Amino acid sequence: MELNCCASSAPGQDVTSCPVSGTRGKAVPLITLKALLTPLALARLTPDDTFRLCPDPACDVVYFSAAQTYRTEDLKVPVFQKDQAPGIPVCYCFGHTRADLSAAAASGTGQALEASVRAHVQAGRCGCEVNNPQGSCCLGNVVTVLRSLGRQEQA
């Protein structure tokens, strides 16, 4: 049995939709918030709450629970789902931005970039739970963006 000195035994109420946009959120591990919130935002974290990520790009809420919300300015990093700029990371662990993926797709090396990320994930090198604001693997985002760019290239 694994013991965690920082774990809470009484989780807070779970709310599934963003209180601002109404978008259904995706559960995010507490370690993600602890790693990515600014010091001021972290100081007001209620660790007993269950947090979710609001994926709506038009909403500036990143994380929400029954009692709290954290907005884009409360994070140390830009959020892929919230910012469409070319320099925003798609893969937080290995530093691939939208611009990198676009260049790879244009040069025909998109599949190699995807294979590289996939190999790192399979080798256990990713740290998405502490690097990626969505709290889960970036590979799906990489694949989605590359496939979208591939469709644009064919059009």
Short mmCIF file of C-alpha atoms in Angstrom, two decimals:
data_model
loop_
_atom_site.label_atom_id
_atom_site.label_comp_id
_atom_site.label_asym_id
_atom_site.label_seq_id
_atom_site.Cartn_x
_atom_site.Cartn_y
_atom_site.Cartn_z
CA MET A 1 0.00 0.00 0.00
CA GLU A 2 1.39 3.36 -1.03
CA LEU A 3 1.19 6.16 1.51
CA ASN A 4 1.00 9.79 0.48
CA CYS A 5 1.63 12.30 3.23
CA CYS A 6 -0.07 15.03 1.24
CA ALA A 7 -3.21 13.10 0.24
CA SER A 8 -6.56 14.04 1.71
CA SER A 9 -8.97 11.44 3.01
CA ALA A 10 -12.10 13.52 2.45
CA PRO A 11 -12.48 14.64 -1.17
CA GLY A 12 -14.66 17.65 -1.90
CA GLN A 13 -17.80 17.72 -3.99
CA ASP A 14 -17.26 17.05 -7.71
CA VAL A 15 -18.69 19.54 -10.20
CA THR A 16 -18.42 18.45 -13.84
CA SER A 17 -19.21 21.64 -15.79
CA CYS A 18 -17.31 24.92 -15.85
CA PRO A 19 -19.17 27.56 -13.81
CA VAL A 20 -18.42 30.21 -16.47
CA SER A 21 -18.82 28.48 -19.85
CA GLY A 22 -20.90 25.47 -18.84
CA THR A 23 -18.46 23.23 -20.75
CA ARG A 24 -17.99 19.73 -19.38
CA GLY A 25 -14.57 19.52 -17.76
CA LYS A 26 -11.98 16.76 -17.70
CA ALA A 27 -10.72 15.58 -14.30
CA VAL A 28 -7.18 16.72 -13.50
CA PRO A 29 -4.91 15.25 -10.81
CA LEU A 30 -4.09 17.50 -7.87
CA ILE A 31 -0.35 17.17 -8.61
CA THR A 32 -0.95 19.05 -11.88
CA LEU A 33 -2.36 22.06 -10.08
CA LYS A 34 0.41 21.95 -7.47
CA ALA A 35 3.02 21.93 -10.23
CA LEU A 36 1.53 24.59 -12.51
CA LEU A 37 -0.25 27.17 -10.35
CA THR A 38 1.59 30.40 -9.61
CA PRO A 39 2.68 30.77 -5.98
CA LEU A 40 -0.21 33.18 -5.22
CA ALA A 41 -2.76 30.84 -6.76
CA LEU A 42 -1.25 27.80 -5.06
CA ALA A 43 -1.56 29.56 -1.69
CA ARG A 44 -5.37 29.48 -2.04
CA LEU A 45 -5.64 25.88 -3.29
CA THR A 46 -8.13 23.67 -1.45
CA PRO A 47 -6.55 20.23 -1.91
CA ASP A 48 -9.69 18.37 -0.84
CA ASP A 49 -11.56 19.60 -3.92
CA THR A 50 -11.85 17.64 -7.15
CA PHE A 51 -10.61 19.80 -10.02
CA ARG A 52 -11.42 19.72 -13.71
CA LEU A 53 -9.96 21.45 -16.76
CA CYS A 54 -12.29 23.62 -18.84
CA PRO A 55 -11.29 22.92 -22.47
CA ASP A 56 -13.33 25.80 -23.94
CA PRO A 57 -10.84 28.10 -25.73
CA ALA A 58 -13.21 31.07 -25.34
CA CYS A 59 -13.29 30.73 -21.53
CA ASP A 60 -10.35 31.93 -19.42
CA VAL A 61 -11.14 29.45 -16.64
CA VAL A 62 -8.54 26.67 -16.70
CA TYR A 63 -9.38 24.71 -13.54
CA PHE A 64 -12.57 24.61 -11.52
CA SER A 65 -14.05 22.79 -8.57
CA ALA A 66 -17.23 23.21 -6.56
CA ALA A 67 -15.63 26.07 -4.63
CA GLN A 68 -12.78 27.48 -6.73
CA THR A 69 -11.75 28.57 -10.19
CA TYR A 70 -8.29 29.23 -11.57
CA ARG A 71 -7.87 31.32 -14.71
CA THR A 72 -5.13 31.47 -17.31
CA GLU A 73 -3.25 34.14 -15.35
CA ASP A 74 -3.06 31.75 -12.37
CA LEU A 75 -0.81 29.31 -14.26
CA LYS A 76 2.95 29.39 -14.81
CA VAL A 77 2.58 28.15 -18.40
CA PRO A 78 0.30 28.94 -21.33
CA VAL A 79 -2.49 26.44 -21.89
CA PHE A 80 -2.71 24.61 -25.25
CA GLN A 81 -6.53 24.51 -25.14
CA LYS A 82 -6.77 28.24 -24.38
CA ASP A 83 -4.14 29.84 -26.62
CA GLN A 84 -3.89 29.33 -30.37
CA ALA A 85 -0.54 31.16 -30.78
CA PRO A 86 2.16 29.32 -32.76
CA GLY A 87 4.64 29.34 -29.84
CA ILE A 88 2.29 27.55 -27.43
CA PRO A 89 3.38 24.03 -26.46
CA VAL A 90 1.43 21.09 -27.81
CA CYS A 91 3.85 18.67 -26.15
CA TYR A 92 4.93 20.14 -22.81
CA CYS A 93 7.44 17.43 -21.92
CA PHE A 94 9.53 17.56 -25.09
CA GLY A 95 8.94 21.19 -26.04
CA HIS A 96 7.07 20.84 -29.34
CA THR A 97 5.00 23.94 -30.14
CA ARG A 98 2.23 24.50 -32.68
CA ALA A 99 4.87 26.15 -34.89
CA ASP A 100 7.14 23.08 -34.61
CA LEU A 101 4.30 20.76 -35.59
CA SER A 102 3.32 23.03 -38.46
CA ALA A 103 6.91 23.07 -39.76
CA ALA A 104 7.15 19.28 -39.41
CA ALA A 105 3.89 18.78 -41.29
CA ALA A 106 5.00 21.16 -44.05
CA SER A 107 8.36 19.43 -44.44
CA GLY A 108 6.89 15.93 -44.38
CA THR A 109 8.48 15.02 -41.02
CA GLY A 110 5.29 15.08 -38.97
CA GLN A 111 5.15 11.30 -38.69
CA ALA A 112 8.74 11.22 -37.44
CA LEU A 113 7.97 13.86 -34.81
CA GLU A 114 4.91 11.88 -33.69
CA ALA A 115 6.98 8.68 -33.57
CA SER A 116 9.62 10.44 -31.46
CA VAL A 117 7.06 11.61 -28.90
CA ARG A 118 5.43 8.17 -28.90
CA ALA A 119 8.82 6.51 -28.26
CA HIS A 120 9.53 8.86 -25.34
CA VAL A 121 6.10 8.11 -23.84
CA GLN A 122 6.60 4.36 -24.23
CA ALA A 123 10.04 4.65 -22.61
CA GLY A 124 8.43 6.29 -19.56
CA ARG A 125 10.09 9.68 -20.07
CA CYS A 126 7.04 11.92 -20.14
CA GLY A 127 5.94 13.86 -17.09
CA CYS A 128 2.63 15.11 -18.39
CA GLU A 129 0.95 14.99 -14.98
CA VAL A 130 3.27 17.82 -13.85
CA ASN A 131 4.10 19.53 -17.17
CA ASN A 132 0.85 19.55 -19.14
CA PRO A 133 -2.03 21.68 -17.80
CA GLN A 134 -4.51 18.99 -18.86
CA GLY A 135 -2.77 16.61 -16.44
CA SER A 136 -2.55 13.77 -18.93
CA CYS A 137 -0.47 12.72 -21.91
CA CYS A 138 0.16 15.27 -24.67
CA LEU A 139 0.49 12.61 -27.37
CA GLY A 140 -3.19 12.83 -28.28
CA ASN A 141 -2.85 16.58 -28.82
CA VAL A 142 0.25 16.05 -30.98
CA VAL A 143 -1.57 13.49 -33.14
CA THR A 144 -4.69 15.67 -33.46
CA VAL A 145 -2.72 18.77 -34.47
CA LEU A 146 -0.54 16.89 -36.96
CA ARG A 147 -3.56 15.20 -38.55
CA SER A 148 -5.33 18.56 -38.78
CA LEU A 149 -2.29 20.10 -40.44
CA GLY A 150 -2.06 17.13 -42.81
CA ARG A 151 -5.65 17.70 -43.91
CA GLN A 152 -4.87 21.40 -44.47
CA GLU A 153 -1.84 20.48 -46.60
CA GLN A 154 -4.01 18.21 -48.79
CA ALA A 155 -6.71 20.88 -49.29
#
